[in-house]
mmCIF file of C-alpha atoms in Angstrom:
data_model
loop_
_atom_site.group_PDB
_atom_site.id
_atom_site.type_symbol
_atom_site.label_atom_id
_atom_site.label_comp_id
_atom_site.label_asym_id
_atom_site.label_seq_id
_atom_site.Cartn_x
_atom_site.Cartn_y
_atom_site.Cartn_z
ATOM 1 C CA UNK W 144 -35.185 65.299 -58.979
ATOM 2 C CA UNK W 145 -32.164 64.015 -60.823
ATOM 3 C CA UNK W 146 -31.707 67.161 -62.908
ATOM 4 C CA UNK W 147 -31.407 69.203 -59.715
ATOM 5 C CA UNK W 148 -27.974 67.712 -59.203
ATOM 6 C CA UNK W 149 -26.791 69.598 -62.268
ATOM 7 C CA UNK W 150 -27.479 72.974 -60.738
ATOM 8 C CA UNK W 151 -24.290 72.753 -58.719
ATOM 9 C CA UNK W 152 -25.662 73.416 -55.271
ATOM 10 C CA UNK W 153 -27.985 70.395 -55.053
ATOM 11 C CA UNK W 154 -30.927 72.501 -53.904
ATOM 12 C CA UNK W 155 -34.287 70.910 -53.171
ATOM 13 C CA UNK W 156 -36.671 71.612 -56.059
ATOM 14 C CA UNK W 157 -38.743 74.227 -54.208
ATOM 15 C CA UNK W 158 -35.711 76.368 -53.421
ATOM 16 C CA UNK W 159 -34.474 75.998 -56.963
ATOM 17 C CA UNK W 160 -37.823 77.109 -58.389
ATOM 18 C CA UNK W 161 -37.898 80.147 -56.104
ATOM 19 C CA UNK W 162 -34.355 81.103 -57.076
ATOM 20 C CA UNK W 163 -35.183 80.549 -60.737
ATOM 21 C CA UNK W 164 -38.198 82.848 -60.454
ATOM 22 C CA UNK W 165 -36.147 85.525 -58.704
ATOM 23 C CA UNK W 166 -33.380 85.239 -61.296
ATOM 24 C CA UNK W 167 -35.895 85.630 -64.108
ATOM 25 C CA UNK W 168 -37.594 88.662 -62.560
ATOM 26 C CA UNK W 169 -34.293 90.330 -61.696
ATOM 27 C CA UNK W 170 -32.917 89.940 -65.206
ATOM 28 C CA UNK W 171 -35.998 91.040 -67.054
ATOM 29 C CA UNK W 172 -37.335 93.864 -64.888
ATOM 30 C CA UNK W 173 -35.816 94.746 -61.484
ATOM 31 C CA UNK W 174 -32.260 94.843 -62.773
ATOM 32 C CA UNK W 175 -33.000 95.429 -66.427
ATOM 33 C CA UNK W 176 -29.648 95.281 -68.245
ATOM 34 C CA UNK W 177 -30.213 98.530 -70.133
ATOM 35 C CA UNK W 178 -32.133 100.720 -67.706
ATOM 36 C CA UNK W 179 -30.351 99.765 -64.461
ATOM 37 C CA UNK W 180 -27.089 98.033 -65.263
ATOM 38 C CA UNK W 181 -26.363 100.322 -68.264
ATOM 39 C CA UNK W 182 -25.096 97.367 -70.282
ATOM 40 C CA UNK W 183 -25.366 97.045 -74.023
ATOM 41 C CA UNK W 184 -26.482 100.579 -74.727
ATOM 42 C CA UNK W 185 -24.550 100.727 -78.028
ATOM 43 C CA UNK W 186 -26.722 98.297 -79.922
ATOM 44 C CA UNK W 187 -29.886 99.499 -78.199
ATOM 45 C CA UNK W 188 -29.272 102.781 -79.997
ATOM 46 C CA UNK W 189 -27.695 101.630 -83.223
ATOM 47 C CA UNK W 190 -29.922 98.828 -84.528
ATOM 48 C CA UNK W 191 -33.295 100.184 -83.476
ATOM 49 C CA UNK W 192 -34.227 101.972 -86.690
ATOM 50 C CA UNK W 193 -36.864 99.271 -87.219
ATOM 51 C CA UNK W 194 -38.676 96.800 -84.969
ATOM 52 C CA UNK W 195 -37.487 93.782 -86.994
ATOM 53 C CA UNK W 196 -33.828 94.685 -86.702
ATOM 54 C CA UNK W 197 -34.340 95.215 -82.965
ATOM 55 C CA UNK W 198 -35.931 91.769 -82.615
ATOM 56 C CA UNK W 199 -33.168 89.966 -84.516
ATOM 57 C CA UNK W 200 -30.505 91.773 -82.510
ATOM 58 C CA UNK W 201 -32.286 90.925 -79.251
ATOM 59 C CA UNK W 202 -32.464 87.259 -80.236
ATOM 60 C CA UNK W 203 -28.771 87.265 -81.135
ATOM 61 C CA UNK W 204 -27.740 88.749 -77.791
ATOM 62 C CA UNK W 205 -30.048 86.376 -75.881
ATOM 63 C CA UNK W 206 -28.522 83.377 -77.675
ATOM 64 C CA UNK W 207 -24.990 84.556 -76.924
ATOM 65 C CA UNK W 208 -25.793 85.346 -73.290
ATOM 66 C CA UNK W 209 -27.409 81.937 -72.648
ATOM 67 C CA UNK W 210 -24.601 79.859 -74.114
ATOM 68 C CA UNK W 211 -21.779 82.006 -72.779
ATOM 69 C CA UNK W 212 -23.259 81.726 -69.297
ATOM 70 C CA UNK W 213 -23.604 77.962 -69.690
ATOM 71 C CA UNK W 214 -20.021 77.451 -70.804
ATOM 72 C CA UNK W 215 -18.512 79.873 -68.297
ATOM 73 C CA UNK W 216 -20.518 78.247 -65.514
ATOM 74 C CA UNK W 217 -19.329 74.770 -66.534
ATOM 75 C CA UNK W 218 -15.719 75.945 -66.720
ATOM 76 C CA UNK W 219 -15.786 78.126 -63.623
ATOM 77 C CA UNK W 220 -13.851 75.693 -61.418
ATOM 78 C CA UNK W 221 -11.108 75.159 -64.039
ATOM 79 C CA UNK W 222 -10.446 78.725 -65.148
ATOM 80 C CA UNK W 223 -7.403 80.367 -63.548
ATOM 81 C CA UNK W 224 -8.295 83.776 -62.161
ATOM 82 C CA UNK W 225 -5.617 85.617 -64.159
ATOM 83 C CA UNK W 226 -6.740 84.630 -67.663
ATOM 84 C CA UNK W 227 -10.453 84.612 -66.812
ATOM 85 C CA UNK W 228 -11.338 87.689 -68.858
ATOM 86 C CA UNK W 229 -9.596 86.527 -72.001
ATOM 87 C CA UNK W 230 -11.150 83.065 -71.776
ATOM 88 C CA UNK W 231 -14.614 84.591 -71.383
ATOM 89 C CA UNK W 232 -13.997 86.900 -74.300
ATOM 90 C CA UNK W 233 -12.899 84.056 -76.541
ATOM 91 C CA UNK W 234 -15.981 82.037 -75.564
ATOM 92 C CA UNK W 235 -18.195 84.988 -76.478
ATOM 93 C CA UNK W 236 -16.282 85.636 -79.706
ATOM 94 C CA UNK W 237 -16.740 82.005 -80.745
ATOM 95 C CA UNK W 238 -20.520 82.092 -80.294
ATOM 96 C CA UNK W 239 -20.752 85.457 -82.034
ATOM 97 C CA UNK W 240 -18.704 84.184 -84.987
ATOM 98 C CA UNK W 241 -21.094 81.241 -85.372
ATOM 99 C CA UNK W 242 -24.064 83.579 -85.166
ATOM 100 C CA UNK W 243 -22.591 86.016 -87.687
ATOM 101 C CA UNK W 244 -21.931 83.254 -90.225
ATOM 102 C CA UNK W 245 -25.444 81.798 -89.732
ATOM 103 C CA UNK W 246 -27.033 85.194 -90.252
ATOM 104 C CA UNK W 247 -24.943 85.809 -93.373
ATOM 105 C CA UNK W 248 -26.004 82.443 -94.797
ATOM 106 C CA UNK W 249 -29.729 82.469 -93.986
ATOM 107 C CA UNK W 250 -30.614 86.137 -93.758
ATOM 108 C CA UNK W 251 -28.166 88.151 -95.876
ATOM 109 C CA UNK W 252 -30.277 91.335 -95.966
ATOM 110 C CA UNK W 253 -30.661 91.440 -92.202
ATOM 111 C CA UNK W 254 -26.952 90.726 -91.846
ATOM 112 C CA UNK W 255 -26.244 93.737 -94.054
ATOM 113 C CA UNK W 256 -28.617 95.966 -92.110
ATOM 114 C CA UNK W 257 -27.095 95.047 -88.751
ATOM 115 C CA UNK W 258 -23.607 95.385 -90.248
ATOM 116 C CA UNK W 259 -20.788 95.628 -87.732
ATOM 117 C CA UNK W 260 -23.157 95.494 -84.778
ATOM 118 C CA UNK W 261 -23.438 91.694 -84.780
ATOM 119 C CA UNK W 262 -19.642 91.295 -84.429
ATOM 120 C CA UNK W 263 -19.800 94.037 -81.814
ATOM 121 C CA UNK W 264 -21.897 91.787 -79.541
ATOM 122 C CA UNK W 265 -18.449 90.579 -78.387
ATOM 123 C CA UNK W 266 -17.917 93.863 -76.624
ATOM 124 C CA UNK W 267 -21.586 94.311 -75.805
ATOM 125 C CA UNK W 268 -21.292 94.157 -72.070
ATOM 126 C CA UNK W 269 -24.326 91.897 -71.476
ATOM 127 C CA UNK W 270 -22.768 88.460 -72.122
ATOM 128 C CA UNK W 271 -19.496 89.565 -70.509
ATOM 129 C CA UNK W 272 -21.182 91.311 -67.593
ATOM 130 C CA UNK W 273 -23.449 88.368 -66.824
ATOM 131 C CA UNK W 274 -20.635 85.820 -67.159
ATOM 132 C CA UNK W 275 -18.560 87.871 -64.753
ATOM 133 C CA UNK W 276 -21.396 88.815 -62.417
ATOM 134 C CA UNK W 277 -23.445 85.622 -62.343
ATOM 135 C CA UNK W 278 -22.119 82.556 -64.164
ATOM 136 C CA UNK W 279 -18.808 82.553 -62.266
ATOM 137 C CA UNK W 280 -20.683 81.940 -59.013
ATOM 138 C CA UNK W 281 -23.708 79.861 -60.042
ATOM 139 C CA UNK W 282 -24.528 76.480 -61.530
ATOM 140 C CA UNK W 283 -25.176 75.893 -65.252
ATOM 141 C CA UNK W 284 -28.976 75.695 -65.075
ATOM 142 C CA UNK W 285 -29.443 78.932 -63.151
ATOM 143 C CA UNK W 286 -26.788 80.605 -65.273
ATOM 144 C CA UNK W 287 -28.585 79.753 -68.502
ATOM 145 C CA UNK W 288 -31.774 81.112 -66.987
ATOM 146 C CA UNK W 289 -29.992 84.306 -66.000
ATOM 147 C CA UNK W 290 -28.675 84.673 -69.535
ATOM 148 C CA UNK W 291 -32.172 84.159 -70.944
ATOM 149 C CA UNK W 292 -33.730 86.638 -68.500
ATOM 150 C CA UNK W 293 -31.194 89.335 -69.239
ATOM 151 C CA UNK W 294 -31.512 88.672 -72.953
ATOM 152 C CA UNK W 295 -35.293 89.020 -72.708
ATOM 153 C CA UNK W 296 -35.090 92.216 -70.675
ATOM 154 C CA UNK W 297 -32.715 93.581 -73.284
ATOM 155 C CA UNK W 298 -34.899 92.444 -76.205
ATOM 156 C CA UNK W 299 -37.924 94.084 -74.597
ATOM 157 C CA UNK W 300 -36.218 97.466 -74.379
ATOM 158 C CA UNK W 301 -34.839 97.141 -77.912
ATOM 159 C CA UNK W 302 -38.242 96.257 -79.278
ATOM 160 C CA UNK W 303 -39.814 99.270 -77.587
ATOM 161 C CA UNK W 304 -37.148 101.679 -78.817
ATOM 162 C CA UNK W 305 -37.313 100.147 -82.301
ATOM 163 C CA UNK W 306 -41.113 100.354 -82.503
ATOM 164 C CA UNK W 307 -41.236 103.962 -81.316
ATOM 165 C CA UNK W 308 -38.495 105.073 -83.688
ATOM 166 C CA UNK W 309 -40.013 103.257 -86.651
ATOM 167 C CA UNK W 310 -43.532 104.481 -85.877
ATOM 168 C CA UNK W 311 -42.515 108.110 -85.494
ATOM 169 C CA UNK W 312 -40.104 108.009 -88.410
ATOM 170 C CA UNK W 313 -42.017 105.977 -90.969
ATOM 171 C CA UNK W 314 -45.521 105.471 -89.593
ATOM 172 C CA UNK W 315 -44.965 101.697 -89.570
ATOM 173 C CA UNK W 316 -44.144 98.995 -87.025
ATOM 174 C CA UNK W 317 -42.202 95.979 -88.305
ATOM 175 C CA UNK W 318 -43.123 97.054 -91.837
ATOM 176 C CA UNK W 319 -46.884 97.244 -91.210
ATOM 177 C CA UNK W 320 -48.499 100.624 -91.775
ATOM 178 C CA UNK W 321 -50.032 101.856 -88.512
ATOM 179 C CA UNK W 322 -50.481 105.544 -89.205
ATOM 180 C CA UNK W 323 -52.357 106.502 -92.364
ATOM 181 C CA UNK W 324 -51.169 108.508 -95.341
ATOM 182 C CA UNK W 325 -51.857 111.746 -93.478
ATOM 183 C CA UNK W 326 -48.789 111.084 -91.347
ATOM 184 C CA UNK W 327 -45.833 113.227 -92.371
ATOM 185 C CA UNK W 328 -42.691 111.116 -92.131
ATOM 186 C CA UNK W 329 -39.880 112.612 -90.122
ATOM 187 C CA UNK W 330 -36.260 111.559 -90.109
ATOM 188 C CA UNK W 331 -35.589 112.878 -86.641
ATOM 189 C CA UNK W 332 -36.305 109.740 -84.623
ATOM 190 C CA UNK W 333 -34.381 107.690 -87.194
ATOM 191 C CA UNK W 334 -31.298 109.895 -86.742
ATOM 192 C CA UNK W 335 -28.684 109.156 -84.035
ATOM 193 C CA UNK W 336 -29.945 112.099 -81.997
ATOM 194 C CA UNK W 337 -33.488 110.704 -82.044
ATOM 195 C CA UNK W 338 -32.172 107.362 -80.792
ATOM 196 C CA UNK W 339 -30.672 109.018 -77.716
ATOM 197 C CA UNK W 340 -33.859 110.967 -76.972
ATOM 198 C CA UNK W 341 -36.173 107.955 -77.338
ATOM 199 C CA UNK W 342 -34.041 105.693 -75.133
ATOM 200 C CA UNK W 343 -33.476 108.512 -72.616
ATOM 201 C CA UNK W 344 -37.200 109.183 -72.263
ATOM 202 C CA UNK W 345 -37.954 105.446 -72.020
ATOM 203 C CA UNK W 346 -35.527 105.181 -69.099
ATOM 204 C CA UNK W 347 -37.277 108.184 -67.527
ATOM 205 C CA UNK W 348 -40.622 106.328 -67.797
ATOM 206 C CA UNK W 349 -39.067 103.178 -66.313
ATOM 207 C CA UNK W 350 -37.625 105.192 -63.412
ATOM 208 C CA UNK W 351 -40.950 106.937 -62.848
ATOM 209 C CA UNK W 352 -42.840 103.612 -62.658
ATOM 210 C CA UNK W 353 -40.346 102.168 -60.192
ATOM 211 C CA UNK W 354 -40.318 105.333 -58.061
ATOM 212 C CA UNK W 355 -44.098 105.285 -57.884
ATOM 213 C CA UNK W 356 -44.099 101.583 -56.921
ATOM 214 C CA UNK W 357 -41.507 102.239 -54.204
ATOM 215 C CA UNK W 358 -43.562 105.119 -52.818
ATOM 216 C CA UNK W 359 -46.726 103.000 -52.811
ATOM 217 C CA UNK W 360 -44.882 100.280 -50.885
ATOM 218 C CA UNK W 361 -43.665 102.824 -48.317
ATOM 219 C CA UNK W 362 -47.182 104.186 -47.899
ATOM 220 C CA UNK W 363 -48.500 100.643 -47.374
ATOM 221 C CA UNK W 364 -45.907 100.057 -44.632
ATOM 222 C CA UNK W 365 -46.846 103.204 -42.700
ATOM 223 C CA UNK X 38 1.603 114.097 -100.639
ATOM 224 C CA UNK X 39 -0.484 115.428 -103.516
ATOM 225 C CA UNK X 40 -3.161 118.001 -102.898
ATOM 226 C CA UNK X 41 -6.047 115.648 -103.539
ATOM 227 C CA UNK X 42 -4.414 113.124 -101.222
ATOM 228 C CA UNK X 43 -4.231 115.783 -98.540
ATOM 229 C CA UNK X 44 -7.894 116.695 -99.014
ATOM 230 C CA UNK X 45 -8.882 113.062 -98.781
ATOM 231 C CA UNK X 46 -6.844 112.567 -95.620
ATOM 232 C CA UNK X 47 -8.395 115.668 -94.052
ATOM 233 C CA UNK X 48 -11.852 114.446 -95.049
ATOM 234 C CA UNK X 49 -11.331 111.048 -93.399
ATOM 235 C CA UNK X 50 -10.056 112.552 -90.147
ATOM 236 C CA UNK X 51 -12.681 115.306 -89.956
ATOM 237 C CA UNK X 52 -15.496 112.897 -90.789
ATOM 238 C CA UNK X 53 -14.272 110.440 -88.144
ATOM 239 C CA UNK X 54 -14.079 113.166 -85.494
ATOM 240 C CA UNK X 55 -17.238 115.132 -86.239
ATOM 241 C CA UNK X 56 -19.929 113.878 -88.629
ATOM 242 C CA UNK X 57 -19.268 110.183 -88.210
ATOM 243 C CA UNK X 58 -18.258 110.463 -84.563
ATOM 244 C CA UNK X 59 -17.829 106.910 -83.363
ATOM 245 C CA UNK X 60 -19.708 107.686 -80.165
ATOM 246 C CA UNK X 61 -22.422 110.123 -81.115
ATOM 247 C CA UNK X 62 -23.135 108.710 -84.579
ATOM 248 C CA UNK X 63 -22.257 105.012 -84.278
ATOM 249 C CA UNK X 64 -22.920 104.700 -80.532
ATOM 250 C CA UNK X 65 -19.738 102.767 -79.812
ATOM 251 C CA UNK X 66 -18.133 102.927 -76.383
ATOM 252 C CA UNK X 67 -21.349 104.041 -74.685
ATOM 253 C CA UNK X 68 -20.812 102.028 -71.501
ATOM 254 C CA UNK X 69 -17.621 103.754 -70.456
ATOM 255 C CA UNK X 70 -18.958 107.024 -71.894
ATOM 256 C CA UNK X 71 -21.788 106.922 -69.345
ATOM 257 C CA UNK X 72 -19.811 105.386 -66.497
ATOM 258 C CA UNK X 73 -16.632 107.494 -66.633
ATOM 259 C CA UNK X 74 -17.894 110.938 -67.592
ATOM 260 C CA UNK X 75 -18.275 112.509 -64.150
ATOM 261 C CA UNK X 76 -14.813 114.095 -63.941
ATOM 262 C CA UNK X 77 -13.050 115.908 -66.772
ATOM 263 C CA UNK X 78 -9.610 114.567 -65.814
ATOM 264 C CA UNK X 79 -10.863 110.962 -65.706
ATOM 265 C CA UNK X 80 -12.597 111.417 -69.030
ATOM 266 C CA UNK X 81 -9.481 112.896 -70.637
ATOM 267 C CA UNK X 82 -7.285 110.066 -69.306
ATOM 268 C CA UNK X 83 -9.627 107.405 -70.593
ATOM 269 C CA UNK X 84 -9.943 109.268 -73.904
ATOM 270 C CA UNK X 85 -6.163 109.349 -74.347
ATOM 271 C CA UNK X 86 -5.849 105.662 -73.534
ATOM 272 C CA UNK X 87 -8.611 104.751 -75.995
ATOM 273 C CA UNK X 88 -7.053 106.880 -78.745
ATOM 274 C CA UNK X 89 -3.654 105.276 -78.215
ATOM 275 C CA UNK X 90 -4.975 101.714 -78.255
ATOM 276 C CA UNK X 91 -7.198 102.393 -81.289
ATOM 277 C CA UNK X 92 -4.343 103.882 -83.331
ATOM 278 C CA UNK X 93 -2.096 100.973 -82.381
ATOM 279 C CA UNK X 94 -4.521 98.073 -82.884
ATOM 280 C CA UNK X 95 -6.552 99.098 -85.955
ATOM 281 C CA UNK X 96 -3.546 98.977 -88.348
ATOM 282 C CA UNK X 97 -2.329 95.719 -86.767
ATOM 283 C CA UNK X 98 -5.776 94.224 -87.288
ATOM 284 C CA UNK X 99 -5.834 95.599 -90.843
ATOM 285 C CA UNK X 100 -2.517 93.870 -91.596
ATOM 286 C CA UNK X 101 -3.676 90.616 -90.020
ATOM 287 C CA UNK X 102 -6.898 90.655 -92.019
ATOM 288 C CA UNK X 103 -5.384 91.581 -95.381
ATOM 289 C CA UNK X 104 -2.031 89.797 -95.199
ATOM 290 C CA UNK X 105 -2.831 86.745 -93.113
ATOM 291 C CA UNK X 106 -6.549 85.915 -93.136
ATOM 292 C CA UNK X 107 -7.639 86.998 -96.616
ATOM 293 C CA UNK X 108 -4.951 85.100 -98.611
ATOM 294 C CA UNK X 109 -5.828 81.849 -96.820
ATOM 295 C CA UNK X 110 -9.597 82.321 -96.981
ATOM 296 C CA UNK X 111 -9.837 82.481 -93.221
ATOM 297 C CA UNK X 112 -11.788 85.728 -92.987
ATOM 298 C CA UNK X 113 -14.499 84.106 -90.862
ATOM 299 C CA UNK X 114 -11.922 84.019 -88.059
ATOM 300 C CA UNK X 115 -11.568 87.817 -88.097
ATOM 301 C CA UNK X 116 -13.495 88.408 -84.879
ATOM 302 C CA UNK X 117 -11.422 85.934 -82.883
ATOM 303 C CA UNK X 118 -8.219 87.376 -84.332
ATOM 304 C CA UNK X 119 -9.182 91.004 -83.683
ATOM 305 C CA UNK X 120 -10.339 90.521 -80.127
ATOM 306 C CA UNK X 121 -7.225 88.498 -79.305
ATOM 307 C CA UNK X 122 -5.009 91.265 -80.715
ATOM 308 C CA UNK X 123 -6.819 93.929 -78.719
ATOM 309 C CA UNK X 124 -6.893 91.971 -75.463
ATOM 310 C CA UNK X 125 -3.266 90.921 -75.893
ATOM 311 C CA UNK X 126 -2.137 94.445 -76.770
ATOM 312 C CA UNK X 127 -3.827 95.904 -73.715
ATOM 313 C CA UNK X 128 -2.247 93.275 -71.481
ATOM 314 C CA UNK X 129 1.246 93.919 -72.891
ATOM 315 C CA UNK X 130 0.715 97.673 -72.692
ATOM 316 C CA UNK X 131 -0.268 97.333 -69.053
ATOM 317 C CA UNK X 132 2.941 95.436 -68.253
ATOM 318 C CA UNK X 133 5.162 97.855 -70.195
ATOM 319 C CA UNK X 134 3.609 100.969 -68.670
ATOM 320 C CA UNK X 135 3.893 99.501 -65.180
ATOM 321 C CA UNK X 136 7.609 98.828 -65.692
ATOM 322 C CA UNK X 137 8.539 102.030 -67.529
ATOM 323 C CA UNK X 138 6.416 104.710 -65.899
ATOM 324 C CA UNK X 139 4.741 103.945 -62.567
ATOM 325 C CA UNK X 140 3.145 107.424 -62.441
ATOM 326 C CA UNK X 141 1.466 106.941 -65.805
ATOM 327 C CA UNK X 142 0.460 103.464 -64.665
ATOM 328 C CA UNK X 143 -1.282 104.732 -61.557
ATOM 329 C CA UNK X 144 -3.096 107.326 -63.661
ATOM 330 C CA UNK X 145 -4.039 104.969 -66.494
ATOM 331 C CA UNK X 146 -4.052 101.636 -64.721
ATOM 332 C CA UNK X 147 -7.709 101.560 -63.776
ATOM 333 C CA UNK X 148 -8.779 102.247 -67.382
ATOM 334 C CA UNK X 149 -6.758 99.536 -69.047
ATOM 335 C CA UNK X 150 -9.064 96.592 -68.255
ATOM 336 C CA UNK X 151 -12.043 98.744 -69.277
ATOM 337 C CA UNK X 152 -10.470 99.347 -72.666
ATOM 338 C CA UNK X 153 -10.507 95.688 -73.690
ATOM 339 C CA UNK X 154 -14.286 95.716 -73.652
ATOM 340 C CA UNK X 155 -14.610 99.192 -75.138
ATOM 341 C CA UNK X 156 -16.512 98.649 -78.354
ATOM 342 C CA UNK X 157 -15.098 101.809 -79.960
ATOM 343 C CA UNK X 158 -11.738 100.062 -80.378
ATOM 344 C CA UNK X 159 -13.082 96.860 -81.915
ATOM 345 C CA UNK X 160 -15.535 99.003 -83.890
ATOM 346 C CA UNK X 161 -12.775 101.111 -85.461
ATOM 347 C CA UNK X 162 -10.970 97.949 -86.603
ATOM 348 C CA UNK X 163 -14.180 96.471 -88.043
ATOM 349 C CA UNK X 164 -15.251 99.672 -89.809
ATOM 350 C CA UNK X 165 -11.826 100.070 -91.426
ATOM 351 C CA UNK X 166 -12.207 96.594 -92.974
ATOM 352 C CA UNK X 167 -15.894 96.918 -93.897
ATOM 353 C CA UNK X 168 -15.324 100.265 -95.635
ATOM 354 C CA UNK X 169 -12.375 98.856 -97.592
ATOM 355 C CA UNK X 170 -9.801 101.420 -96.444
ATOM 356 C CA UNK X 171 -6.157 100.973 -97.411
ATOM 357 C CA UNK X 172 -3.561 100.890 -94.651
ATOM 358 C CA UNK X 173 -2.958 104.681 -94.575
ATOM 359 C CA UNK X 174 -6.652 105.471 -94.601
ATOM 360 C CA UNK X 175 -7.071 102.930 -91.823
ATOM 361 C CA UNK X 176 -4.380 104.682 -89.749
ATOM 362 C CA UNK X 177 -5.952 108.123 -90.288
ATOM 363 C CA UNK X 178 -9.424 106.790 -89.591
ATOM 364 C CA UNK X 179 -8.383 105.150 -86.323
ATOM 365 C CA UNK X 180 -6.708 108.397 -85.228
ATOM 366 C CA UNK X 181 -9.866 110.362 -86.028
ATOM 367 C CA UNK X 182 -12.107 107.807 -84.343
ATOM 368 C CA UNK X 183 -10.037 107.861 -81.145
ATOM 369 C CA UNK X 184 -9.854 111.669 -81.033
ATOM 370 C CA UNK X 185 -13.570 111.932 -81.752
ATOM 371 C CA UNK X 186 -14.378 109.572 -78.894
ATOM 372 C CA UNK X 187 -12.125 111.569 -76.565
ATOM 373 C CA UNK X 188 -13.714 114.865 -77.629
ATOM 374 C CA UNK X 189 -17.207 113.511 -76.969
ATOM 375 C CA UNK X 190 -16.434 112.098 -73.515
ATOM 376 C CA UNK X 191 -14.544 115.225 -72.375
ATOM 377 C CA UNK X 192 -17.407 117.486 -73.525
ATOM 378 C CA UNK X 193 -19.861 115.212 -71.742
ATOM 379 C CA UNK X 194 -17.853 115.307 -68.514
ATOM 380 C CA UNK X 195 -17.832 119.110 -68.651
ATOM 381 C CA UNK X 196 -21.590 119.245 -69.152
ATOM 382 C CA UNK X 197 -22.311 116.731 -66.403
ATOM 383 C CA UNK X 198 -20.191 118.693 -63.934
ATOM 384 C CA UNK X 199 -22.291 121.765 -64.551
ATOM 385 C CA UNK X 200 -25.428 119.713 -64.056
ATOM 386 C CA UNK X 201 -24.327 118.205 -60.762
ATOM 387 C CA UNK X 202 -26.234 120.690 -58.631
ATOM 388 C CA UNK X 203 -29.194 121.133 -60.972
ATOM 389 C CA UNK X 204 -32.515 120.260 -59.363
ATOM 390 C CA UNK X 205 -33.967 117.624 -61.677
ATOM 391 C CA UNK X 206 -37.047 115.425 -61.259
ATOM 392 C CA UNK X 207 -35.951 112.163 -59.611
ATOM 393 C CA UNK X 208 -36.872 110.091 -62.661
ATOM 394 C CA UNK X 209 -34.376 112.058 -64.796
ATOM 395 C CA UNK X 210 -31.419 111.525 -62.459
ATOM 396 C CA UNK X 211 -28.351 109.694 -63.706
ATOM 397 C CA UNK X 212 -28.352 107.878 -67.015
ATOM 398 C CA UNK X 213 -31.652 109.266 -68.270
ATOM 399 C CA UNK X 214 -30.473 112.872 -68.239
ATOM 400 C CA UNK X 215 -27.111 111.831 -69.683
ATOM 401 C CA UNK X 216 -28.948 110.298 -72.649
ATOM 402 C CA UNK X 217 -30.913 113.472 -73.277
ATOM 403 C CA UNK X 218 -27.690 115.526 -73.134
ATOM 404 C CA UNK X 219 -26.084 113.087 -75.565
ATOM 405 C CA UNK X 220 -29.061 113.565 -77.904
ATOM 406 C CA UNK X 221 -28.484 117.308 -78.018
ATOM 407 C CA UNK X 222 -24.752 116.812 -78.535
ATOM 408 C CA UNK X 223 -25.430 114.367 -81.382
ATOM 409 C CA UNK X 224 -27.682 116.970 -82.977
ATOM 410 C CA UNK X 225 -24.888 119.549 -82.810
ATOM 411 C CA UNK X 226 -22.362 117.136 -84.304
ATOM 412 C CA UNK X 227 -24.781 116.298 -87.131
ATOM 413 C CA UNK X 228 -24.931 119.999 -87.908
ATOM 414 C CA UNK X 229 -21.191 119.997 -88.571
ATOM 415 C CA UNK X 230 -21.823 117.756 -91.579
ATOM 416 C CA UNK X 231 -22.613 120.774 -93.739
ATOM 417 C CA UNK X 232 -19.398 122.551 -92.728
ATOM 418 C CA UNK X 233 -17.203 119.660 -93.822
ATOM 419 C CA UNK X 234 -18.998 119.287 -97.148
ATOM 420 C CA UNK X 235 -18.541 123.017 -97.771
ATOM 421 C CA UNK X 236 -14.813 122.890 -96.942
ATOM 422 C CA UNK X 237 -14.354 120.001 -99.358
ATOM 423 C CA UNK X 238 -16.287 121.768 -102.097
ATOM 424 C CA UNK X 239 -14.223 124.953 -101.642
ATOM 425 C CA UNK X 240 -10.909 123.118 -101.748
ATOM 426 C CA UNK X 241 -11.751 121.470 -105.058
#
């Protein structure tokens, strides 16, 4: 019970759990950051040449989103409205700098492969968009959860795009050979144009699933 | 400028606009590319603003990195420095434009906050450092990157206008179809790679 006090609104535990569940579902599926909110498309296209790179990038964005949301939520009563954006940006830039240095130290090859796209998380709209859209109005616990949910929704899409591009381009997923030697490698899905097509068609599938679900719900109501 | 210098300059600009287009090849600035590409005039205004801010901030960031951070071994602070320069520049620009030209302000005003989080601008500054350009190359590259971004978003706005009344399956509406259009555009821009290589070979 005592930790409920930290969530800002002093909700009874049941209400908090329900809100937590809704926050999680909204971030990961119903309001998926890439498919619905159109946030963070840049890296979804750029670092998805392999499933591993996609996973590392997803983890990096999730980390940044969680801690940015936490800090913004804690500071939300002290931040003057006029400098809000710059403060948020500096918070994000600080976490990204830490992340970039860690990656350089412990995983130099991956750091080289991701290149400028790790620093570019600063302008990746997910941490910024969630800080602005959620953490400014909610308590720290829920905000961290929202960051995690959005990060996971984002990682999921990245992983799918990365796996499809790697499989079609190289016949492997995360370095493991899936398709045999008969498979003729093609550079198309590894090229920028292939990235757009794969992500575009994935969003089409996502839309189709949601449209079908909505229609089924309508039919059930009638 | 010597002839080889001229060729090199042309190569940097052409590569930044076409083959290495910051939007269609490096995917930077996608959010505003998708959100603000419904009207050609809006797209052109945003494109101009992005080009201006890129050309102004990339050399400033280059100078800060090479004259201030590198000599004192502070290069790990580059991200904080760059984003502060960009955010600060946009804020100052907003105030100056509002004072000097209210008409330009009302036309550009809505884009200015969007520009701070436009990754094409930060991206151009980062790429100029990572590729080890000197200050002139950095200036040319940022000009090419900005113009390339503007070209891509204006073309996209034109295409989306034509598609407005097309009868598409519901699942393709909005972003999904925009992505597929972008894929075809990226393919066309990739094709220009051969042209630039040929031009360079002929001029040698």
